[in-house]
Short mmCIF file of C-alpha atoms in Angstrom, two decimals:
data_model
loop_
_atom_site.label_atom_id
_atom_site.label_comp_id
_atom_site.label_asym_id
_atom_site.label_seq_id
_atom_site.Cartn_x
_atom_site.Cartn_y
_atom_site.Cartn_z
CA MET Q 25 60.27 -221.52 40.81
CA LYS Q 26 56.79 -220.29 41.40
CA PHE Q 27 54.07 -218.98 38.64
CA LEU Q 28 50.76 -217.28 40.83
CA ILE Q 29 47.18 -216.26 38.82
CA PHE Q 30 45.95 -213.43 40.93
CA PRO Q 31 41.81 -212.71 40.74
CA LEU Q 32 40.89 -209.18 38.72
CA LEU Q 33 39.65 -208.11 42.12
CA PHE Q 34 42.96 -208.10 44.61
CA ILE Q 35 44.74 -206.48 41.55
CA ALA Q 36 42.76 -203.47 40.60
CA PHE Q 37 42.71 -202.92 44.41
CA TYR Q 38 46.84 -204.33 45.45
CA LEU Q 39 48.90 -204.12 41.82
CA GLN Q 40 47.84 -201.20 40.64
CA PRO Q 41 49.96 -198.92 42.60
CA TYR Q 42 52.51 -201.31 43.22
CA ILE Q 43 53.16 -200.32 39.92
CA GLY Q 44 53.26 -196.94 39.52
CA PHE Q 45 54.77 -195.97 42.77
CA ALA Q 46 57.89 -199.20 41.77
CA GLN Q 47 61.15 -198.36 40.96
CA TYR Q 48 62.60 -199.40 37.80
CA LEU Q 49 66.11 -199.99 35.61
CA PRO Q 50 66.43 -197.31 33.39
CA SER Q 51 65.77 -199.11 29.39
CA ASP Q 52 69.66 -199.02 28.59
CA HIS Q 53 71.07 -199.55 32.11
CA TYR Q 54 72.58 -203.00 30.33
CA LYS Q 55 70.56 -205.73 32.40
CA HIS Q 56 67.63 -204.10 30.98
CA VAL Q 57 69.17 -204.72 27.30
CA VAL Q 58 70.02 -208.18 27.96
CA ALA Q 59 66.60 -209.05 29.51
CA GLU Q 60 64.74 -207.34 26.57
CA LYS Q 61 66.91 -208.65 24.23
CA VAL Q 62 66.50 -212.52 25.12
CA LEU Q 63 62.34 -211.21 25.12
CA ASN Q 64 62.20 -210.43 21.76
CA GLN Q 65 64.19 -213.39 20.55
CA ILE Q 66 61.40 -215.86 22.07
CA ALA Q 67 58.91 -213.79 20.73
CA MET Q 68 60.42 -213.78 16.97
CA ALA Q 69 61.01 -217.06 17.22
CA LYS Q 70 57.18 -217.54 18.32
CA GLY Q 71 56.25 -215.00 16.04
CA ASP Q 72 53.07 -213.02 16.58
CA ASN Q 73 51.03 -210.00 15.23
CA ARG Q 74 50.86 -208.92 18.40
CA THR Q 75 52.64 -206.33 20.29
CA VAL Q 76 55.20 -208.39 22.23
CA PRO Q 77 54.29 -207.12 25.76
CA SER Q 78 56.97 -203.47 27.70
CA PHE Q 79 59.24 -205.41 29.55
CA ARG Q 80 60.82 -203.56 32.89
CA ILE Q 81 63.19 -204.90 35.34
CA SER Q 82 61.98 -203.37 39.02
CA LYS Q 83 64.63 -202.99 42.21
CA ASP Q 84 62.00 -204.30 44.60
CA LYS Q 85 62.24 -207.76 45.12
CA LYS Q 86 59.16 -208.67 46.06
CA ASN Q 87 57.43 -210.12 42.72
CA ILE Q 88 60.15 -212.59 41.12
CA ALA Q 89 58.69 -212.75 37.72
CA MET Q 90 55.59 -211.48 36.48
CA TYR Q 91 53.29 -211.29 33.24
CA PHE Q 92 50.26 -208.09 33.36
CA ALA Q 93 47.30 -208.82 31.67
CA GLY Q 94 46.52 -204.35 31.61
CA GLU Q 95 43.84 -203.19 29.08
CA ASN Q 96 45.72 -201.27 27.04
CA GLU Q 97 49.43 -202.50 27.39
CA HIS Q 98 50.30 -205.38 28.65
CA PHE Q 99 53.82 -205.73 30.38
CA ILE Q 100 56.14 -207.99 32.10
CA TYR Q 101 58.72 -207.12 35.13
CA LEU Q 102 61.24 -209.32 36.49
CA ASP Q 103 62.85 -208.25 39.88
CA GLU Q 104 67.14 -207.68 39.67
CA LYS Q 105 67.10 -210.08 41.64
CA VAL Q 106 66.20 -212.56 39.37
CA TYR Q 107 68.56 -210.93 37.00
CA ASP Q 108 71.64 -211.48 39.20
CA VAL Q 109 70.67 -215.49 39.85
CA CYS Q 110 70.33 -215.89 36.71
CA VAL Q 111 73.83 -214.34 35.99
CA GLY Q 112 75.59 -216.64 38.98
CA MET Q 113 75.01 -219.64 36.59
CA GLY Q 114 78.02 -218.55 34.72
CA LYS Q 115 77.60 -219.57 30.77
CA ASP Q 116 74.08 -220.70 31.16
CA SER Q 117 72.82 -217.61 31.99
CA LEU Q 118 70.83 -216.56 29.05
CA ASN Q 119 69.17 -219.91 29.36
CA ALA Q 120 68.23 -218.78 32.94
CA LEU Q 121 66.73 -215.81 32.36
CA ALA Q 122 65.13 -217.20 28.96
CA CYS Q 123 62.96 -220.27 30.93
CA ILE Q 124 61.57 -217.51 33.28
CA ILE Q 125 61.18 -214.87 30.69
CA GLY Q 126 59.49 -217.20 28.33
CA HIS Q 127 57.59 -218.64 30.47
CA GLU Q 128 55.97 -215.43 31.35
CA LEU Q 129 55.12 -214.85 27.42
CA GLY Q 130 53.81 -218.02 27.83
CA HIS Q 131 50.97 -216.46 29.21
CA TYR Q 132 50.36 -213.30 27.30
CA TYR Q 133 50.94 -215.78 23.92
CA GLU Q 134 48.61 -218.22 25.11
CA ASP Q 135 45.74 -215.41 26.28
CA HIS Q 136 46.23 -215.88 29.95
CA SER Q 137 43.73 -212.54 29.96
CA ASP Q 138 44.38 -213.05 34.46
CA HIS Q 139 47.97 -211.64 36.06
CA PHE Q 140 50.85 -214.25 36.51
CA GLY Q 141 53.68 -214.02 38.57
CA PHE Q 142 55.86 -214.95 41.85
CA ASN Q 143 54.21 -212.16 44.56
CA THR Q 144 55.05 -212.33 48.04
CA GLU Q 145 52.08 -210.04 48.46
CA PHE Q 146 48.87 -210.98 46.87
CA ALA Q 147 46.59 -213.87 47.22
CA LYS Q 148 47.53 -216.62 46.07
CA HIS Q 149 46.53 -219.80 44.53
CA ASP Q 150 47.90 -222.71 41.87
CA GLN Q 151 46.21 -223.65 38.64
CA LYS Q 152 49.07 -226.29 37.39
CA THR Q 153 47.59 -226.48 34.00
CA LEU Q 154 47.51 -222.65 33.11
CA GLU Q 155 51.80 -222.92 34.10
CA ASP Q 156 51.97 -226.24 32.46
CA VAL Q 157 50.57 -224.52 29.35
CA ALA Q 158 53.23 -221.75 30.08
CA ASP Q 159 56.44 -224.15 30.82
CA LYS Q 160 55.84 -225.50 27.45
CA PHE Q 161 56.21 -222.35 25.75
CA SER Q 162 59.43 -221.42 27.19
CA LEU Q 163 60.99 -225.08 26.85
CA PHE Q 164 59.79 -224.97 23.09
CA PHE Q 165 60.31 -221.54 21.92
CA GLY Q 166 63.03 -220.90 24.22
CA ALA Q 167 64.75 -223.64 22.72
CA VAL Q 168 63.62 -222.40 19.12
CA ALA Q 169 65.17 -219.54 20.25
CA GLY Q 170 68.52 -220.74 20.26
CA TYR Q 171 68.30 -221.80 24.58
CA ASP Q 172 69.04 -224.93 26.36
CA THR Q 173 65.76 -223.71 28.63
CA PRO Q 174 64.52 -228.24 29.41
CA ARG Q 175 68.10 -228.86 30.53
CA VAL Q 176 68.54 -225.27 32.26
CA PHE Q 177 64.38 -225.01 33.80
CA PRO Q 178 64.73 -226.88 36.54
CA LEU Q 179 68.57 -225.87 37.95
CA ILE Q 180 66.88 -221.83 37.97
CA LEU Q 181 63.92 -223.43 39.33
CA ASN Q 182 66.23 -224.25 42.43
CA LYS Q 183 68.23 -221.14 42.24
CA VAL Q 184 65.22 -218.51 42.44
CA TYR Q 185 63.47 -220.99 45.34
CA ASP Q 186 67.33 -220.85 47.31
CA ALA Q 187 67.23 -217.32 46.42
CA TYR Q 188 63.53 -216.15 47.70
CA GLY Q 189 63.86 -218.64 50.84
CA LYS Q 190 60.81 -220.53 50.27
CA SER Q 191 60.57 -223.32 51.27
CA ASP Q 192 59.38 -226.60 50.16
CA LYS Q 193 56.54 -225.93 52.14
CA LEU Q 194 55.85 -222.30 52.14
CA ALA Q 195 52.64 -221.56 52.86
CA GLY Q 196 51.00 -219.98 49.85
CA TYR Q 197 53.17 -221.45 47.62
CA PRO Q 198 53.53 -224.94 45.49
CA ASP Q 199 56.07 -227.54 47.68
CA LEU Q 200 59.20 -227.51 44.99
CA GLN Q 201 58.30 -231.02 44.18
CA ASP Q 202 55.47 -230.49 42.89
CA ARG Q 203 56.43 -227.67 41.15
CA GLN Q 204 59.83 -229.16 39.81
CA SER Q 205 57.65 -232.02 38.58
CA ILE Q 206 55.22 -229.67 36.47
CA VAL Q 207 58.46 -228.77 34.58
CA LYS Q 208 59.50 -231.94 34.19
CA SER Q 209 56.49 -233.16 32.83
CA ALA Q 210 56.39 -230.47 30.41
CA ILE Q 211 59.96 -231.60 29.35
CA ASN Q 212 59.09 -234.92 28.61
CA GLU Q 213 56.98 -233.80 26.23
CA ILE Q 214 58.59 -230.51 24.13
CA SER Q 215 61.98 -232.41 24.43
CA ASP Q 216 60.41 -234.68 21.50
CA PHE Q 217 59.39 -231.67 19.14
CA ILE Q 218 63.11 -229.76 20.17
CA ASN Q 219 64.69 -233.25 18.70
CA ILE Q 220 62.54 -232.93 15.87
CA TYR Q 221 63.08 -229.45 15.50
CA ARG Q 222 67.16 -230.23 15.79
CA VAL Q 223 67.65 -233.12 13.08
CA GLY Q 224 64.76 -231.54 10.90
CA GLN Q 225 67.03 -227.92 10.60
CA ASN Q 226 70.69 -230.21 10.49
CA LEU Q 227 68.70 -232.50 7.43
CA TYR Q 228 68.15 -229.65 5.91
CA ALA Q 229 71.84 -228.65 6.15
CA ILE Q 230 72.65 -231.74 4.72
CA HIS Q 231 70.17 -231.58 1.40
CA ARG Q 232 67.87 -234.12 2.63
CA PHE Q 233 65.09 -232.08 1.91
CA GLN Q 234 62.31 -234.04 2.50
CA GLU Q 235 63.65 -235.84 5.15
CA ALA Q 236 63.65 -232.33 6.73
CA LYS Q 237 59.33 -231.49 5.60
CA ASP Q 238 58.59 -234.86 7.16
CA CYS Q 239 59.83 -232.91 10.80
CA MET Q 240 58.78 -229.28 10.37
CA GLU Q 241 55.18 -231.13 9.18
CA PHE Q 242 55.02 -233.06 12.30
CA ILE Q 243 56.44 -230.00 14.74
CA GLN Q 244 53.42 -227.42 13.17
CA ASN Q 245 50.14 -229.89 13.29
CA HIS Q 246 50.68 -229.51 17.12
CA TYR Q 247 53.36 -225.66 17.50
CA PRO Q 248 52.48 -223.75 14.28
CA SER Q 249 54.23 -221.16 14.01
CA LYS Q 250 55.56 -218.61 11.54
CA ILE Q 251 58.91 -219.97 11.73
CA VAL Q 252 58.30 -223.12 10.82
CA HIS Q 253 55.68 -221.67 8.74
CA ASN Q 254 58.23 -220.45 6.43
CA ASN Q 255 61.24 -223.61 7.18
CA ILE Q 256 58.06 -225.91 5.35
CA GLY Q 257 58.00 -223.48 2.37
CA VAL Q 258 61.55 -223.44 2.11
CA CYS Q 259 61.84 -227.20 1.68
CA ASN Q 260 58.96 -226.71 -1.16
CA LEU Q 261 61.71 -224.22 -2.91
CA SER Q 262 64.68 -226.58 -2.42
CA LEU Q 263 62.60 -229.92 -3.45
CA TYR Q 264 61.45 -228.13 -6.26
CA LEU Q 265 64.93 -227.19 -7.20
CA ASN Q 266 66.43 -230.02 -6.48
CA SER Q 267 64.79 -231.93 -7.96
CA ASN Q 268 64.26 -229.58 -10.99
CA ASN Q 269 65.47 -231.27 -14.79
CA ASN Q 270 66.53 -227.44 -16.13
CA GLN Q 271 68.35 -226.14 -12.81
CA GLU Q 272 69.88 -224.16 -15.91
CA ALA Q 273 67.15 -221.94 -16.01
CA TYR Q 274 67.89 -220.39 -13.09
CA PRO Q 275 70.75 -218.66 -13.13
CA TYR Q 276 70.91 -216.81 -10.26
CA ILE Q 277 71.44 -217.85 -6.63
CA TYR Q 278 68.03 -216.93 -4.82
CA PRO Q 279 68.78 -215.68 -0.96
CA PHE Q 280 67.05 -218.85 0.60
CA GLU Q 281 69.17 -221.21 -1.00
CA PHE Q 282 73.05 -222.46 0.82
CA GLU Q 283 75.30 -220.14 -0.86
CA VAL Q 284 77.18 -220.90 -4.31
CA ARG Q 285 78.74 -224.07 -4.39
CA VAL Q 286 75.84 -226.18 -4.74
CA LYS Q 287 75.73 -224.27 -8.49
CA ARG Q 288 79.11 -225.68 -8.69
CA MET Q 289 77.95 -229.17 -7.99
CA LYS Q 290 75.13 -229.49 -10.69
CA GLU Q 291 75.52 -230.13 -14.50
CA ILE Q 292 74.83 -227.34 -15.88
CA SER Q 293 74.47 -227.38 -19.86
CA LYS Q 294 72.56 -224.45 -21.41
CA LEU Q 295 70.33 -222.56 -20.78
CA SER Q 296 66.60 -223.65 -21.14
CA LYS Q 297 63.05 -222.89 -20.34
CA ARG Q 298 61.74 -223.48 -17.20
CA ASP Q 299 59.44 -226.57 -14.88
CA HIS Q 300 55.36 -225.56 -15.38
CA SER Q 301 54.42 -227.82 -12.78
CA PHE Q 302 54.39 -226.17 -9.78
CA THR Q 303 52.40 -227.89 -7.06
CA LEU Q 304 55.63 -227.44 -4.48
CA ILE Q 305 55.64 -223.77 -5.40
CA ASP Q 306 52.50 -222.58 -4.73
CA GLU Q 307 51.87 -224.67 -1.87
CA ALA Q 308 55.24 -222.85 -0.76
CA ILE Q 309 53.70 -219.32 -1.85
CA GLN Q 310 50.73 -220.19 0.38
CA LEU Q 311 53.12 -221.43 3.54
CA PHE Q 312 54.79 -217.94 2.95
CA LYS Q 313 51.69 -215.73 3.57
CA GLU Q 314 50.78 -217.74 6.24
CA ALA Q 315 54.09 -216.78 8.12
CA ILE Q 316 53.09 -212.69 6.77
CA HIS Q 317 49.79 -213.24 8.54
CA ILE Q 318 51.18 -214.30 11.67
CA ASP Q 319 54.06 -211.32 11.45
CA PRO Q 320 53.33 -208.68 8.56
CA TYR Q 321 57.24 -207.45 10.00
CA TYR Q 322 58.48 -211.43 9.60
CA GLU Q 323 60.31 -209.82 6.77
CA THR Q 324 61.91 -213.58 5.70
CA ALA Q 325 59.05 -214.52 4.74
CA TYR Q 326 58.45 -211.76 2.28
CA ILE Q 327 61.94 -212.50 1.34
CA ASN Q 328 60.99 -216.23 0.40
CA LEU Q 329 57.70 -215.55 -0.53
CA ALA Q 330 59.42 -212.96 -2.98
CA CYS Q 331 61.80 -215.78 -4.00
CA ALA Q 332 58.95 -218.21 -4.65
CA TYR Q 333 57.20 -215.69 -6.54
CA SER Q 334 60.03 -215.20 -9.07
CA ILE Q 335 60.85 -218.95 -9.23
CA ARG Q 336 57.00 -219.08 -10.86
CA GLY Q 337 57.64 -217.20 -13.49
CA ASN Q 338 55.94 -214.28 -11.65
CA GLN Q 339 58.45 -211.25 -11.31
CA ASP Q 340 56.29 -208.51 -10.64
CA ALA Q 341 54.62 -209.69 -8.42
CA SER Q 342 58.16 -211.33 -7.36
CA SER Q 343 59.62 -207.30 -7.05
CA GLY Q 344 55.98 -206.37 -5.76
CA THR Q 345 56.51 -208.79 -2.55
CA ILE Q 346 59.36 -206.83 -1.95
CA ASN Q 347 58.28 -202.75 -3.26
CA GLU Q 348 55.12 -204.25 0.48
CA LEU Q 349 57.98 -205.43 2.69
CA GLN Q 350 59.58 -201.90 1.89
CA LEU Q 351 56.26 -199.72 2.69
CA PHE Q 352 56.45 -201.44 6.06
CA LEU Q 353 59.47 -201.23 6.87
CA GLU Q 354 59.63 -197.77 5.95
CA ARG Q 355 56.64 -196.98 8.70
CA GLU Q 356 59.04 -198.41 10.91
CA GLY Q 357 61.99 -196.41 10.31
CA LYS Q 358 64.40 -199.24 8.84
CA SER Q 359 65.46 -200.14 5.60
CA LEU Q 360 65.44 -203.37 3.59
CA SER Q 361 68.65 -205.76 3.93
CA GLU Q 362 70.66 -206.57 1.30
CA ASN Q 363 68.46 -210.61 0.98
CA ALA Q 364 65.80 -208.17 -0.12
CA TYR Q 365 67.63 -206.00 -2.63
CA LEU Q 366 68.93 -209.11 -3.89
CA ILE Q 367 65.95 -210.59 -5.01
CA LYS Q 368 64.35 -207.75 -5.92
CA GLY Q 369 67.16 -207.50 -8.68
CA ILE Q 370 67.06 -211.22 -9.78
CA SER Q 371 63.41 -210.49 -10.39
CA LYS Q 372 64.28 -207.18 -12.53
CA ALA Q 373 66.94 -209.17 -14.13
CA LEU Q 374 64.98 -212.26 -15.14
CA ASN Q 375 62.30 -209.87 -16.62
CA GLU Q 376 65.42 -208.23 -18.95
CA ASP Q 377 65.35 -204.85 -16.84
CA TYR Q 378 68.60 -205.02 -16.15
CA THR Q 379 68.64 -200.42 -15.50
CA ASN Q 380 66.95 -201.56 -12.06
CA ALA Q 381 68.03 -205.36 -11.47
CA GLN Q 382 71.95 -202.87 -11.50
CA LYS Q 383 70.33 -200.02 -9.31
CA ALA Q 384 68.53 -203.01 -7.00
CA PHE Q 385 72.18 -205.52 -6.49
CA ASP Q 386 74.18 -201.95 -6.20
CA HIS Q 387 73.48 -202.22 -1.88
CA VAL Q 388 74.24 -205.69 -2.00
CA THR Q 389 77.25 -205.13 -1.00
CA SER Q 390 79.10 -207.73 1.87
CA ASP Q 391 81.36 -209.39 0.02
CA SER Q 392 79.70 -213.18 0.26
CA ASP Q 393 79.72 -216.24 -2.52
CA ILE Q 394 76.83 -216.31 -3.60
CA ASN Q 395 76.61 -211.63 -4.26
CA GLN Q 396 80.07 -212.13 -6.00
CA PHE Q 397 78.36 -214.87 -8.47
CA ASN Q 398 75.16 -212.52 -9.19
CA HIS Q 399 77.05 -210.19 -9.66
CA SER Q 400 79.00 -211.91 -12.19
CA VAL Q 401 75.43 -213.47 -13.85
CA LEU Q 402 74.26 -210.28 -14.11
CA LYS Q 403 77.13 -208.69 -16.12
CA ALA Q 404 77.23 -211.65 -18.73
CA GLU Q 405 73.78 -211.25 -19.20
CA SER Q 406 73.09 -207.38 -19.42
CA GLY Q 407 76.38 -206.92 -21.25
CA LYS Q 408 75.18 -210.04 -23.37
CA ASP Q 409 78.18 -211.60 -23.12
CA ALA Q 410 78.60 -214.37 -25.65
CA SER Q 411 80.34 -217.29 -23.23
CA TYR Q 412 77.55 -216.91 -21.12
CA PHE Q 413 74.80 -217.33 -23.81
CA ASP Q 414 76.59 -220.16 -26.14
CA ASP Q 415 77.43 -222.19 -23.41
CA PHE Q 416 76.23 -221.57 -20.06
CA ARG Q 417 78.08 -224.21 -18.13
CA ASN Q 418 81.81 -223.50 -19.16
CA TRP Q 419 81.09 -220.50 -18.01
CA VAL Q 420 79.68 -221.01 -14.81
CA ILE Q 421 82.97 -223.50 -14.96
CA THR Q 422 85.02 -220.86 -15.87
CA TYR Q 423 83.80 -218.75 -13.33
CA PHE Q 424 84.14 -221.06 -10.55
CA ASN Q 425 87.56 -221.97 -11.60
CA ASN Q 426 88.51 -217.85 -11.17
CA GLU Q 427 88.15 -218.36 -7.81
CA ASP Q 428 90.89 -218.26 -5.39
CA GLN Q 429 92.81 -220.86 -4.98
CA GLU Q 430 92.03 -221.49 -1.28
CA VAL Q 431 88.52 -221.56 -2.16
CA ASN Q 432 88.46 -224.30 -5.06
CA HIS Q 433 91.19 -226.89 -2.96
CA LYS Q 434 89.71 -229.89 -1.20
CA ILE Q 435 91.06 -230.94 2.15
CA ALA Q 436 91.38 -234.62 2.54
CA LEU Q 437 88.93 -235.39 5.28
CA GLU Q 438 88.15 -239.07 6.30
CA ARG Q 439 84.69 -239.60 7.88
CA ASN Q 440 85.56 -243.12 9.38
CA LYS Q 441 87.44 -240.87 11.74
CA GLU Q 442 84.64 -238.98 12.57
CA VAL Q 443 84.08 -240.32 16.13
CA ILE Q 444 81.42 -238.46 18.85
CA ASP Q 445 82.16 -239.72 21.84
CA GLY Q 446 83.59 -243.10 20.80
CA LYS Q 447 80.71 -243.11 17.70
CA LEU Q 448 80.91 -243.54 14.08
CA PRO Q 449 77.09 -242.56 12.85
CA GLN Q 450 76.91 -245.81 11.09
CA ASP Q 451 77.60 -247.19 13.63
CA ILE Q 452 74.16 -246.32 15.63
CA HIS Q 453 71.34 -248.49 16.30
CA GLU Q 454 67.41 -248.09 17.79
CA GLY Q 455 66.50 -250.00 20.92
CA ALA Q 456 65.31 -249.94 23.99
CA THR Q 457 67.19 -246.34 25.37
CA TYR Q 458 65.66 -245.13 22.04
CA LYS Q 459 62.53 -242.95 21.94
CA GLU Q 460 60.76 -243.47 18.67
CA ILE Q 461 58.73 -240.56 17.32
CA ASN Q 462 56.48 -241.44 14.48
CA LEU Q 463 56.62 -238.60 11.51
CA GLY Q 464 53.60 -240.10 9.34
CA ASN Q 465 54.08 -241.03 5.90
CA TRP Q 466 56.06 -243.67 6.94
CA ALA Q 467 58.96 -241.67 8.62
CA SER Q 468 60.12 -242.12 12.25
CA VAL Q 469 62.85 -240.20 14.29
CA PHE Q 470 64.60 -242.03 16.83
CA PHE Q 471 66.96 -240.60 19.19
CA ARG Q 472 68.65 -241.49 22.21
CA ASP Q 473 70.38 -238.42 24.29
CA ASP Q 474 73.88 -238.86 26.13
CA GLY Q 475 74.60 -235.53 28.49
CA THR Q 476 77.15 -234.52 25.98
CA SER Q 477 75.83 -235.72 22.41
CA LEU Q 478 72.61 -236.43 20.82
CA ASN Q 479 71.87 -239.73 18.97
CA TYR Q 480 69.60 -240.24 15.84
CA ILE Q 481 68.00 -242.12 13.77
CA TYR Q 482 65.48 -241.00 10.65
CA ALA Q 483 63.99 -244.17 8.86
CA GLY Q 484 61.63 -243.20 6.21
CA LYS Q 485 59.98 -245.57 3.25
CA ASP Q 486 63.38 -245.94 1.19
CA ILE Q 487 65.65 -243.53 3.75
CA GLU Q 488 67.65 -244.17 6.83
CA VAL Q 489 69.66 -241.05 7.88
CA LYS Q 490 72.10 -242.06 10.95
CA MET Q 491 73.50 -238.49 13.26
CA ILE Q 492 74.95 -237.60 15.72
CA ILE Q 493 75.39 -234.00 17.76
CA ALA Q 494 77.77 -233.04 19.65
CA LEU Q 495 76.34 -230.50 22.63
CA ASP Q 496 78.23 -227.36 24.02
CA ASN Q 497 79.07 -229.19 26.88
CA ASN Q 498 81.40 -231.98 24.68
CA GLU Q 499 84.80 -231.57 26.26
CA ALA Q 500 86.32 -233.68 22.81
CA SER Q 501 87.17 -233.17 19.89
CA THR Q 502 86.47 -233.63 16.06
CA PHE Q 503 88.75 -235.61 14.52
CA LYS Q 504 90.55 -232.70 12.77
CA GLY Q 505 91.16 -230.12 16.23
CA ILE Q 506 88.27 -228.37 16.39
CA HIS Q 507 86.57 -227.94 19.81
CA PHE Q 508 83.52 -226.44 20.73
CA ASN Q 509 83.80 -221.75 20.86
CA ASP Q 510 86.30 -222.27 18.02
CA ASP Q 511 86.13 -219.94 15.22
CA TYR Q 512 85.02 -220.51 11.48
CA GLN Q 513 88.23 -219.11 10.35
CA LYS Q 514 90.02 -221.61 12.26
CA ILE Q 515 87.85 -224.35 10.95
CA THR Q 516 87.88 -223.02 7.36
CA THR Q 517 91.69 -223.00 7.57
CA SER Q 518 93.51 -225.97 4.87
CA ASN Q 519 95.45 -227.37 8.74
CA TYR Q 520 91.96 -228.20 9.57
CA TYR Q 521 89.06 -228.59 7.24
CA GLY Q 522 89.18 -225.79 4.36
CA TYR Q 523 86.30 -224.24 2.44
CA PRO Q 524 82.83 -225.80 3.06
CA SER Q 525 80.77 -227.69 0.52
CA PHE Q 526 78.19 -225.45 1.88
CA ARG Q 527 77.45 -222.75 3.91
CA TRP Q 528 73.69 -221.74 5.35
CA ASN Q 529 73.99 -218.50 6.70
CA LYS Q 530 70.61 -216.71 9.34
CA LYS Q 531 72.62 -214.71 10.94
CA PRO Q 532 73.67 -215.03 14.03
CA LEU Q 533 72.98 -218.73 13.50
CA SER Q 534 74.77 -220.37 10.43
CA ILE Q 535 75.70 -224.21 9.39
CA ILE Q 536 78.87 -225.36 7.23
CA VAL Q 537 78.77 -228.15 5.87
CA TYR Q 538 81.64 -230.55 4.08
CA ASP Q 539 79.89 -232.88 1.91
CA HIS Q 540 82.98 -235.44 1.06
CA GLY Q 541 83.42 -235.90 4.97
CA ASN Q 542 80.07 -236.67 6.74
CA ILE Q 543 80.70 -233.90 8.98
CA GLY Q 544 78.94 -230.23 9.75
CA PHE Q 545 79.57 -227.28 11.87
CA LEU Q 546 76.57 -224.80 13.81
CA LEU Q 547 77.67 -221.52 14.48
CA GLU Q 548 76.74 -218.82 16.73
CA ASP Q 549 78.35 -215.38 15.50
CA ASN Q 550 81.13 -217.75 14.15
CA ARG Q 551 82.10 -219.72 16.35
CA VAL Q 552 81.44 -223.44 17.10
CA VAL Q 553 77.75 -224.37 19.15
CA ASN Q 554 77.99 -227.59 17.92
CA TRP Q 555 78.93 -230.27 15.31
CA PHE Q 556 77.92 -233.22 13.96
CA ALA Q 557 78.53 -236.42 11.27
CA TRP Q 558 76.08 -238.18 9.71
CA ALA Q 559 75.47 -242.03 7.54
CA ILE Q 560 73.22 -242.40 4.56
CA THR Q 561 71.89 -245.97 3.88
CA GLU Q 562 69.42 -245.21 0.56
#
C-alpha cells in the first residue's frame, strides 16, 4: 500500500478535473454502503465534532485510495478495484477495508492539509512522518472500532501492490520493503495501546474497575478520544457505586451498569441516605462533558452524564441533560434511545415525579432484565408498596425468586478445566517472552501474543489479574464446547453455561461473564467473537 502527498499546485491543475469527470458508484450501491459503514465506525471510535468526510467509490482504477482536503468539503475516495481486492481476502475483507479507509481518515483527523493517496498520474513524493501518523491512526482506531487492523495491514499492503502492478522498485513510489517497514514500526508501537485497551475492557467486565481505569488513563495520555473519556468516567461511576456502603439508596439500575444480576449480589438492607463524598462522580461529570465537547452528538456521554448527575442527587440536571440531547437529536431527525428515556424516568422518579417518570418509562419497551427491574421499582414506589418501603432487601430477594426458573438456575462450572491453548490463567507467568508496559501508579501490564490467544498479566500494588483471551482464529472450544461464532442462545442454555452472572450490553457488542466459572464471552450481534478466562490474586 502506498500513500502520497500532492502539492496544491498540482491539485489545482490535475485533481479538480479528475474529480469533476470521474464516475462513482451510487450511494445506495452495496459496495458504497459497506465501505461507508466502515468509515463511519472508525470515525465514531475516534470521536470528533468535525463532520466526517464525504465518501465516494470511483469506477476508475487510478487512485487506489485518496484523501482530498477541499476548501468547503473534505472527501475520501476509494477505487472500486480496491474494494474488490479487499473482498478477495475473505473473512478479513472488512479488516482490510478498515486499514485503507482508516489511513485516509487519519490524514483528515490529524489535520494534514494537503492531499494524500495512491495515484499513478500526479507528481509523487513520500513524507514518511505523515504516513506513519496516518498508519497509527488506522491501526489504533480501527482496532477500537472492532477491526483486526494490526494483523491485516501488512497483508492488504502486499495485495494492493500486486493488484496494481506496483513492483518493489516502481519509480515515484516507495519501495514495498520501505512501506512495510513504516507499517511494521507503527504496528509495534500501536499494539501496546490496543492490548491495553483490550485488557482494560475485560477488566471492567469482571468488575475490576480501578484496574480498568488505570488502563484507560494510560491510553488517554497518548490517544485521547471521546470513547476513552467516556470509559474513564464510567469506571468512576462504577467505583463509586461499588464502594458505596449505602447502595440501597440507589434502588434503580442505571443504563451504564451491567445488567440486573449486580443487584442480586449485594447485601441490601433498607433504604437510606446517599453518601455525600462525590469526588469520583465530579471527575466523571467532567470527563463526560469533555467527551461531549469533542462530539456534541455523542449520545452515550449524555446518558452517562445524566446518570452521574442523578447519582450525585441533582435530578433536575440529569433530566435537563437528556432534554438537551433530545434537542440535538431532533435537529437530525432522530429520537431518544431507550437508555435515554430510562435515565430520564429514573431522575423523575427520584424527584417523586412519578407521573412523568412513567411517561418516560413508557418508551422503555424492550424485554431486558434492567428494564423489567426498573419498571417494577417504579411501580412499587408510585404505588406506595408497603413491602418495598418496609423491607427493601426482602422485596429485592422476592423479585428475583419470582423470576424464570432458567434464569435463577446456576449451572455448575469447572474453572480449572477452562484451558485456552493448553493453559489455565493461573499458570502463566511473565518472563522474557512477555512485553511489559508500565501504566504508572505501581501498575504494569505484561502481555504475549501466541497467535490464537493473548496472555495478559495486570500487576498492581495489591492485586494480580491473569487473563487469557482466545481469538477468533482459535479452532478449539471452551471446556463445555462453545466455539467462535456460536450464538448467545446456545451459550446460555442449561447444556452449556446457563444464564450469565452479568451481561454488559453495548450493541452490537456485548460481554457476558460467569463469575463462578471465571469465564466470559465477547459477542458481536449475539455471536461469539472471542472468549476469555481469568484468575485473580489479592
